[in-house]
Amino acid sequence: MTRMTLVRGDITEQHVDAIVNAANSSLMGGGGVDGAIHRKGGPEILAECRALRAAKLGKGLKTGAAVATTAGRLPARWVVHTVGPVYSHTDDRSALLASCYREALRVADDLGATSAAFPAISAGIYGWPMDDAARIAVETVHATPSALEEVRFVLFEARAYVAFEQAVAAL
Ligand code: AR6
């Protein structure tokens, strides 16, 4: 049974097996969580991302998919990169956001991770409304079987923490 926990803080400081990155399809870094992970994790992460692009992800990582690299200098074993959908007012992309959590869990599970930390994927630069992003995150992890002992949601802002707390309470 996977335990879901919530903490307010910085995902790059979490001592877990796998840290999930809210990346973009290029895997070449960016702002938000992605920027923080590459900055603190160091150049080894980007080097592995480049190698993945060259070997099997020529067109980049698809939205909703996940792939692992080293965690470099972070206090974790792996970074699992996933690409959230950009929020749209006209197009329901919820299934793609759910897929990010499912695929990242599957990749972490396949690696033998026992703990994973997730940010609120798509809820920053990609514009997803926080309450809905939290509901999709919590419901998807709850519904996805894995051997992980702990899935930790690491929320940077107070309003994100409250949204995740409410989503857990609503399960
Ligand atoms: N630890 C935990 N959460 C954080 C941290 C951190 N260090 N930094 C930001 N957040 P975002 P997205 C929160 O924008 O919306 C990048 O440029 C943040 O407050 O990181 O999926 C990528 O390269 C928000 O609640 O990811 C992509 O181009 C949440 O993490 C694009 O941004 C997600 O915000 C992805 O956008």
XYZ file of N, CA and C and ligand atoms in Angstrom:
549
model
N 0.849 -1.198 0.000
C 0.000 0.000 0.000
C 0.888 1.254 0.000
N 0.724 2.086 -0.990
C 1.529 3.306 -1.089
C 0.952 4.399 -0.186
N 1.852 4.994 0.605
C 1.452 6.079 1.497
C 1.642 7.405 0.752
N 0.624 8.262 0.771
C 0.760 9.584 0.162
C 1.018 10.584 1.267
N 2.067 11.389 1.104
C 2.364 12.416 2.109
C 2.482 13.774 1.416
N 2.269 14.825 2.187
C 2.365 16.191 1.671
C 3.396 16.950 2.484
N 4.287 17.657 1.813
C 5.171 18.560 2.539
C 5.253 19.886 1.789
N 5.434 20.939 2.552
C 5.659 22.237 1.927
C 7.158 22.398 1.828
N 7.674 22.720 0.650
C 9.119 22.893 0.541
C 9.625 22.824 -0.882
N 10.937 22.579 -0.953
C 11.667 22.583 -2.222
C 11.967 21.129 -2.601
N 11.552 20.726 -3.775
C 11.703 19.324 -4.169
C 13.175 18.908 -4.283
N 14.063 19.869 -4.543
C 15.479 19.516 -4.705
C 16.144 19.164 -3.372
N 15.441 19.376 -2.273
C 16.011 19.042 -0.962
C 15.454 17.751 -0.385
N 14.668 17.029 -1.164
C 14.019 15.816 -0.649
C 14.938 14.598 -0.749
N 15.045 13.885 0.345
C 15.820 12.640 0.367
C 14.870 11.487 0.043
N 14.751 11.213 -1.228
C 13.888 10.128 -1.716
C 14.652 9.404 -2.818
N 14.170 8.253 -3.237
C 14.842 7.548 -4.336
C 14.685 8.297 -5.659
N 13.469 8.754 -5.931
C 13.206 9.396 -7.224
C 12.552 10.757 -7.037
N 13.128 11.755 -7.707
C 12.533 13.094 -7.737
C 11.934 13.285 -9.126
N 10.662 13.641 -9.172
C 9.999 13.822 -10.464
C 10.146 15.278 -10.904
N 10.530 15.442 -12.159
C 10.725 16.772 -12.737
C 9.588 17.120 -13.683
N 9.032 18.328 -13.519
C 8.038 18.866 -14.464
C 8.809 19.525 -15.600
N 9.216 18.696 -16.557
C 10.118 19.135 -17.631
C 9.327 19.630 -18.837
N 10.024 19.895 -19.926
C 9.366 20.124 -21.224
C 9.931 19.100 -22.196
N 9.340 18.995 -23.374
C 9.675 17.869 -24.249
C 11.121 17.903 -24.733
N 11.762 19.058 -24.686
C 13.167 19.115 -25.143
C 14.107 18.406 -24.175
N 13.723 18.316 -22.914
C 14.573 17.785 -21.821
C 15.855 18.596 -21.629
N 15.863 19.811 -22.143
C 17.089 20.613 -22.080
C 17.043 21.659 -20.967
N 16.097 21.505 -20.035
C 16.010 22.425 -18.901
C 15.021 23.547 -19.164
N 14.803 24.371 -18.152
C 13.829 25.465 -18.261
C 13.753 26.207 -16.954
N 12.574 26.759 -16.644
C 12.388 27.491 -15.387
C 11.754 26.599 -14.342
N 11.161 27.193 -13.305
C 10.413 26.465 -12.286
C 11.189 25.298 -11.675
N 10.486 24.195 -11.460
C 11.092 22.998 -10.861
C 12.260 22.508 -11.725
N 12.048 22.512 -13.008
C 13.049 22.032 -13.964
C 14.368 22.797 -13.803
N 14.268 24.124 -13.746
C 15.456 24.949 -13.572
C 16.161 24.631 -12.263
N 15.367 24.477 -11.188
C 15.945 24.204 -9.863
C 16.657 22.850 -9.852
N 16.047 21.850 -10.492
C 16.638 20.498 -10.507
C 17.972 20.502 -11.261
N 18.015 21.130 -12.418
C 19.276 21.151 -13.179
C 20.337 22.002 -12.479
N 19.921 23.101 -11.864
C 20.883 23.960 -11.162
C 21.528 23.223 -10.002
N 20.697 22.590 -9.176
C 21.242 21.928 -7.976
C 21.805 20.551 -8.286
N 21.266 19.880 -9.296
C 21.717 18.526 -9.622
C 23.021 18.513 -10.408
N 23.306 19.631 -11.085
C 24.552 19.736 -11.838
C 24.455 19.184 -13.251
N 25.560 19.308 -14.015
C 25.565 19.032 -15.451
C 25.379 17.565 -15.855
N 25.549 16.651 -14.905
C 25.378 15.221 -15.244
C 23.966 14.913 -15.721
N 22.992 15.632 -15.142
C 21.593 15.374 -15.511
C 21.369 15.791 -16.964
N 21.822 16.969 -17.313
C 21.655 17.452 -18.687
C 22.415 16.555 -19.669
N 23.577 16.082 -19.265
C 24.360 15.190 -20.143
C 23.566 13.920 -20.443
N 22.898 13.369 -19.436
C 22.090 12.157 -19.684
C 20.856 12.466 -20.516
N 20.290 13.644 -20.301
C 19.138 14.046 -21.121
C 19.551 14.152 -22.587
N 20.707 14.745 -22.830
C 21.215 14.856 -24.208
C 21.435 13.482 -24.816
N 21.985 12.570 -24.040
C 22.243 11.208 -24.543
C 20.923 10.506 -24.871
N 19.908 10.717 -24.034
C 18.591 10.107 -24.306
C 18.001 10.662 -25.592
N 18.128 11.984 -25.768
C 17.605 12.607 -26.989
C 18.309 12.019 -28.204
N 19.615 11.867 -28.118
C 20.392 11.363 -29.256
C 20.074 9.896 -29.539
N 19.859 9.111 -28.477
C 19.697 7.667 -28.661
C 18.289 7.271 -29.056
N 17.277 7.787 -28.354
C 15.935 7.259 -28.624
C 14.813 8.277 -28.529
N 15.124 9.510 -28.247
C 14.062 10.511 -28.124
C 14.349 11.689 -29.049
N 14.585 11.352 -30.300
C 14.962 12.370 -31.286
C 13.988 13.534 -31.340
N 12.691 13.227 -31.239
C 11.688 14.300 -31.324
C 11.350 14.869 -29.953
N 12.036 14.404 -28.938
C 11.744 14.881 -27.585
C 10.805 13.927 -26.868
N 10.603 14.202 -25.570
C 9.721 13.361 -24.766
C 8.282 13.838 -24.955
N 7.388 12.881 -25.227
C 5.983 13.253 -25.474
C 5.293 13.726 -24.189
N 4.322 14.575 -24.347
C 3.497 15.002 -23.218
C 2.832 13.765 -22.603
N 2.923 13.651 -21.270
C 2.318 12.512 -20.575
C 3.252 11.325 -20.404
N 4.436 11.382 -21.021
C 5.410 10.284 -20.897
C 6.457 10.630 -19.835
N 7.261 9.615 -19.441
C 8.283 9.828 -18.406
C 9.532 9.023 -18.724
N 10.674 9.552 -18.296
C 11.953 8.887 -18.518
C 12.892 9.240 -17.355
N 13.805 8.327 -17.012
C 14.686 8.554 -15.855
C 16.110 8.887 -16.261
N 16.758 9.706 -15.425
C 18.207 9.933 -15.517
C 18.780 9.850 -14.098
N 20.086 9.988 -14.024
C 20.742 10.165 -12.731
C 20.157 11.404 -12.038
N 20.337 11.458 -10.727
C 19.938 12.673 -9.992
C 21.150 13.564 -9.731
N 22.303 13.230 -10.313
C 23.495 14.068 -10.140
C 23.800 14.294 -8.672
N 23.910 15.549 -8.291
C 24.271 15.897 -6.894
C 23.064 16.023 -5.976
N 21.876 15.749 -6.488
C 20.689 15.834 -5.613
C 20.696 14.665 -4.634
N 20.025 14.820 -3.488
C 19.994 13.720 -2.508
C 18.955 12.658 -2.882
N 19.071 12.155 -4.108
C 18.136 11.147 -4.623
C 18.948 10.261 -5.564
N 18.363 9.148 -5.980
C 19.087 8.266 -6.908
C 18.782 8.600 -8.355
N 17.539 8.975 -8.614
C 17.124 9.260 -9.995
C 16.258 10.507 -10.057
N 16.305 11.145 -11.229
C 15.276 12.128 -11.575
C 14.412 11.478 -12.652
N 13.111 11.489 -12.429
C 12.172 10.998 -13.441
C 11.542 12.231 -14.093
N 11.883 12.437 -15.366
C 11.398 13.610 -16.097
C 10.063 13.268 -16.755
N 9.097 14.150 -16.586
C 7.828 13.965 -17.286
C 7.411 15.314 -17.853
N 6.578 15.273 -18.879
C 6.158 16.512 -19.539
C 4.659 16.693 -19.362
N 4.295 17.667 -18.556
C 2.880 17.958 -18.350
C 2.295 18.692 -19.546
N 0.958 18.646 -19.688
C 0.303 19.423 -20.737
C 0.199 20.897 -20.334
N 0.238 21.777 -21.327
C -0.057 23.193 -21.104
C -1.573 23.284 -20.915
N -2.024 24.023 -19.908
C -3.474 24.125 -19.662
C -4.156 24.810 -20.846
N -5.345 24.298 -21.190
C -6.138 24.901 -22.261
C -7.560 25.114 -21.771
N -8.146 26.246 -22.101
C -9.536 26.519 -21.733
C -10.512 25.809 -22.659
N -10.048 25.389 -23.831
C -10.962 24.850 -24.839
C -10.835 23.337 -24.999
N -9.712 22.795 -24.557
C -9.391 21.419 -24.833
C -9.144 20.733 -23.484
N -9.823 19.617 -23.198
C -9.610 18.933 -21.917
C -8.391 18.020 -21.997
N -7.323 18.426 -21.366
C -6.058 17.660 -21.400
C -5.805 16.907 -20.097
N -6.872 16.696 -19.311
C -6.721 16.041 -18.004
C -6.093 14.654 -18.111
N -6.442 13.913 -19.164
C -5.909 12.551 -19.307
C -4.388 12.579 -19.469
N -3.888 13.622 -20.114
C -2.428 13.732 -20.276
C -1.758 14.056 -18.946
N -2.418 14.894 -18.141
C -1.841 15.211 -16.830
C -1.855 13.958 -15.940
N -2.938 13.201 -15.969
C -2.996 11.951 -15.200
C -1.900 10.993 -15.679
N -1.685 10.957 -16.977
C -0.658 10.073 -17.545
C 0.740 10.396 -17.001
N 1.024 11.676 -16.766
C 2.332 12.050 -16.192
C 2.566 11.334 -14.868
N 1.547 11.340 -14.003
C 1.699 10.711 -12.680
C 1.816 9.197 -12.829
N 0.961 8.614 -13.681
C 0.992 7.163 -13.877
C 2.320 6.700 -14.452
N 2.782 7.400 -15.489
C 4.028 6.994 -16.160
C 5.243 7.221 -15.257
N 5.257 8.328 -14.527
C 6.380 8.578 -13.613
C 6.418 7.515 -12.516
N 5.248 7.109 -12.028
C 5.191 6.038 -11.019
C 5.691 4.724 -11.600
N 5.297 4.442 -12.838
C 5.720 3.192 -13.478
C 7.249 3.166 -13.650
N 7.811 4.274 -14.118
C 9.262 4.343 -14.313
C 9.978 4.190 -12.967
N 9.497 4.865 -11.939
C 10.117 4.780 -10.604
C 10.022 3.352 -10.067
N 8.883 2.743 -10.261
C 8.651 1.368 -9.839
C 9.607 0.405 -10.554
N 9.732 0.566 -11.857
C 10.623 -0.290 -12.659
C 12.078 -0.162 -12.205
N 12.463 1.020 -11.714
C 13.833 1.230 -11.232
C 14.053 0.585 -9.871
N 12.972 0.242 -9.195
C 13.073 -0.316 -7.849
C 13.037 0.736 -6.763
N 12.564 1.931 -7.092
C 12.471 2.998 -6.091
C 11.438 2.628 -5.035
N 11.707 3.039 -3.798
C 10.696 2.836 -2.750
C 10.030 4.147 -2.353
N 10.609 5.273 -2.791
C 9.982 6.560 -2.480
C 10.171 7.502 -3.661
N 9.174 8.355 -3.865
C 9.243 9.326 -4.959
C 8.619 10.632 -4.513
N 9.200 11.742 -4.977
C 8.665 13.073 -4.673
C 8.169 13.711 -5.965
N 6.938 14.230 -5.929
C 6.332 14.880 -7.093
C 6.066 16.353 -6.808
N 6.279 17.205 -7.811
C 5.786 18.580 -7.715
C 4.358 18.622 -8.268
N 3.744 19.793 -8.218
C 2.410 19.976 -8.811
C 2.603 20.215 -10.313
N 2.678 19.097 -11.052
C 2.986 19.145 -12.490
C 1.949 20.013 -13.224
N 2.422 20.841 -14.115
C 1.623 21.749 -14.975
C 0.995 22.929 -14.244
N 1.129 22.982 -12.912
C 0.421 24.022 -12.153
C 1.215 25.321 -12.010
N 2.348 25.436 -12.697
C 3.148 26.661 -12.650
C 3.104 27.355 -14.008
N 4.237 27.314 -14.694
C 4.370 27.968 -16.003
C 3.313 27.450 -16.992
N 2.915 26.193 -16.883
C 1.948 25.616 -17.819
C 0.492 25.954 -17.479
N 0.268 26.701 -16.370
C -1.006 27.381 -16.156
C -2.200 26.571 -15.677
N -1.993 25.331 -15.231
C -3.152 24.521 -14.802
C -3.691 25.065 -13.476
N -5.005 25.270 -13.349
C -5.562 25.753 -12.070
C -5.194 24.790 -10.932
N -4.696 25.348 -9.834
C -4.102 24.526 -8.773
C -5.063 23.480 -8.189
N -6.313 23.862 -7.918
C -7.229 22.890 -7.299
C -7.440 21.681 -8.197
N -7.582 21.922 -9.474
C -7.817 20.836 -10.422
C -6.547 20.001 -10.608
N -5.397 20.671 -10.653
C -4.118 19.963 -10.779
C -3.913 19.046 -9.570
N -4.279 19.532 -8.381
C -4.125 18.749 -7.147
C -5.066 17.549 -7.154
N -6.300 17.761 -7.586
C -7.279 16.659 -7.629
C -6.795 15.557 -8.571
N -6.336 15.939 -9.753
C -5.876 14.946 -10.726
C -4.654 14.194 -10.176
N -3.734 14.923 -9.563
C -2.521 14.311 -9.002
C -2.881 13.267 -7.941
N -3.686 13.682 -6.987
C -4.003 12.827 -5.837
C -4.861 11.631 -6.267
N -5.861 11.867 -7.099
C -6.723 10.761 -7.538
C -5.930 9.751 -8.380
N -5.037 10.244 -9.220
C -4.284 9.332 -10.088
C -3.311 8.478 -9.285
N -2.585 9.107 -8.363
C -1.642 8.326 -7.548
C -2.412 7.312 -6.699
N -3.536 7.742 -6.160
C -4.359 6.851 -5.333
C -4.822 5.630 -6.133
N -5.111 5.833 -7.402
C -5.681 4.766 -8.239
C -4.625 3.928 -8.961
N -3.343 4.276 -8.806
C -2.290 3.579 -9.558
C -1.524 2.638 -8.638
N -1.627 1.324 -8.869
C -0.890 0.395 -8.021
C 0.613 0.494 -8.280
N 1.415 0.474 -7.217
C 2.874 0.444 -7.376
C 3.476 -0.151 -6.117
N 4.757 -0.526 -6.220
C 5.446 -1.090 -5.058
C 6.063 0.007 -4.188
N 5.899 1.254 -4.573
C 6.471 2.354 -3.789
C 5.844 2.399 -2.406
N 6.684 2.661 -1.412
C 6.149 2.791 -0.050
C 5.598 4.192 0.183
N 6.278 5.187 -0.396
C 5.837 6.571 -0.183
C 5.838 7.376 -1.469
N 4.765 8.070 -1.703
C 4.710 9.106 -2.741
C 4.484 10.421 -2.014
N 5.470 11.297 -2.154
C 5.441 12.572 -1.433
C 5.163 13.710 -2.416
N 4.139 14.490 -2.143
C 3.902 15.690 -2.949
C 4.617 16.843 -2.265
N 5.481 17.512 -3.015
C 6.272 18.601 -2.442
C 5.774 19.916 -3.033
N 5.150 20.688 -2.183
C 4.457 21.888 -2.636
C 5.216 23.125 -2.191
N 5.461 23.967 -3.153
C 6.306 25.135 -2.956
C 5.540 26.264 -2.280
N 4.298 26.429 -2.695
C 3.514 27.582 -2.221
C 2.442 27.102 -1.250
N 2.037 28.003 -0.331
C 1.000 27.669 0.657
C -0.293 27.246 -0.020
N -0.671 27.934 -1.104
C -1.963 27.629 -1.741
C -1.931 26.249 -2.406
N -0.757 25.831 -2.819
C -0.636 24.497 -3.408
C -0.805 23.445 -2.319
N -0.195 23.705 -1.170
C -0.310 22.759 -0.050
C -1.775 22.593 0.351
N -2.500 23.695 0.466
C -3.922 23.656 0.840
C -4.724 22.885 -0.212
N -4.446 23.132 -1.468
C -5.184 22.443 -2.545
C -4.959 20.931 -2.472
N -3.731 20.506 -2.204
C -3.441 19.067 -2.114
C -4.076 18.458 -0.863
N -4.064 19.230 0.232
C -4.703 18.751 1.465
C -6.193 18.497 1.221
N -6.836 19.424 0.520
C -8.259 19.275 0.232
C -8.502 18.105 -0.711
N -7.609 17.909 -1.660
C -7.777 16.792 -2.603
C -7.644 15.446 -1.882
N -6.722 15.365 -0.934
C -6.557 14.126 -0.163
C -7.806 13.889 0.716
N -8.286 14.950 1.323
C -9.477 14.822 2.187
C -10.696 14.375 1.405
N -10.752 14.720 0.125
C -11.915 14.402 -0.711
C -11.879 12.978 -1.264
N -10.791 12.256 -1.049
C -10.673 10.891 -1.616
C -11.751 9.964 -1.064
N 10.139 22.580 -5.500
C 8.830 22.263 -5.531
N 7.914 22.907 -6.289
C 8.356 23.939 -7.051
C 9.720 24.340 -7.097
C 10.639 23.605 -6.277
N 11.938 23.896 -6.247
N 9.834 25.380 -7.973
C 8.582 25.633 -8.454
N 7.689 24.771 -7.887
P 6.589 24.625 -12.958
P 4.968 23.357 -15.096
C 6.234 24.656 -8.115
O 6.435 25.952 -13.626
O 3.796 24.227 -14.795
C 9.682 24.786 -17.015
O 10.236 25.872 -17.707
C 5.540 25.794 -8.789
O 5.238 26.810 -7.851
O 7.920 24.233 -12.458
O 4.738 21.891 -15.329
C 9.769 23.482 -17.801
O 10.975 23.399 -18.544
C 4.284 25.108 -9.332
O 3.297 24.988 -8.299
O 6.119 23.426 -13.967
C 8.567 23.576 -18.692
O 8.836 24.346 -19.844
C 4.771 23.704 -9.685
O 6.020 23.559 -8.998
C 7.536 24.269 -17.834
O 8.283 25.038 -16.875
C 5.000 23.452 -11.170
O 5.519 24.612 -11.783
C 6.688 23.287 -17.056
O 5.666 23.989 -16.378
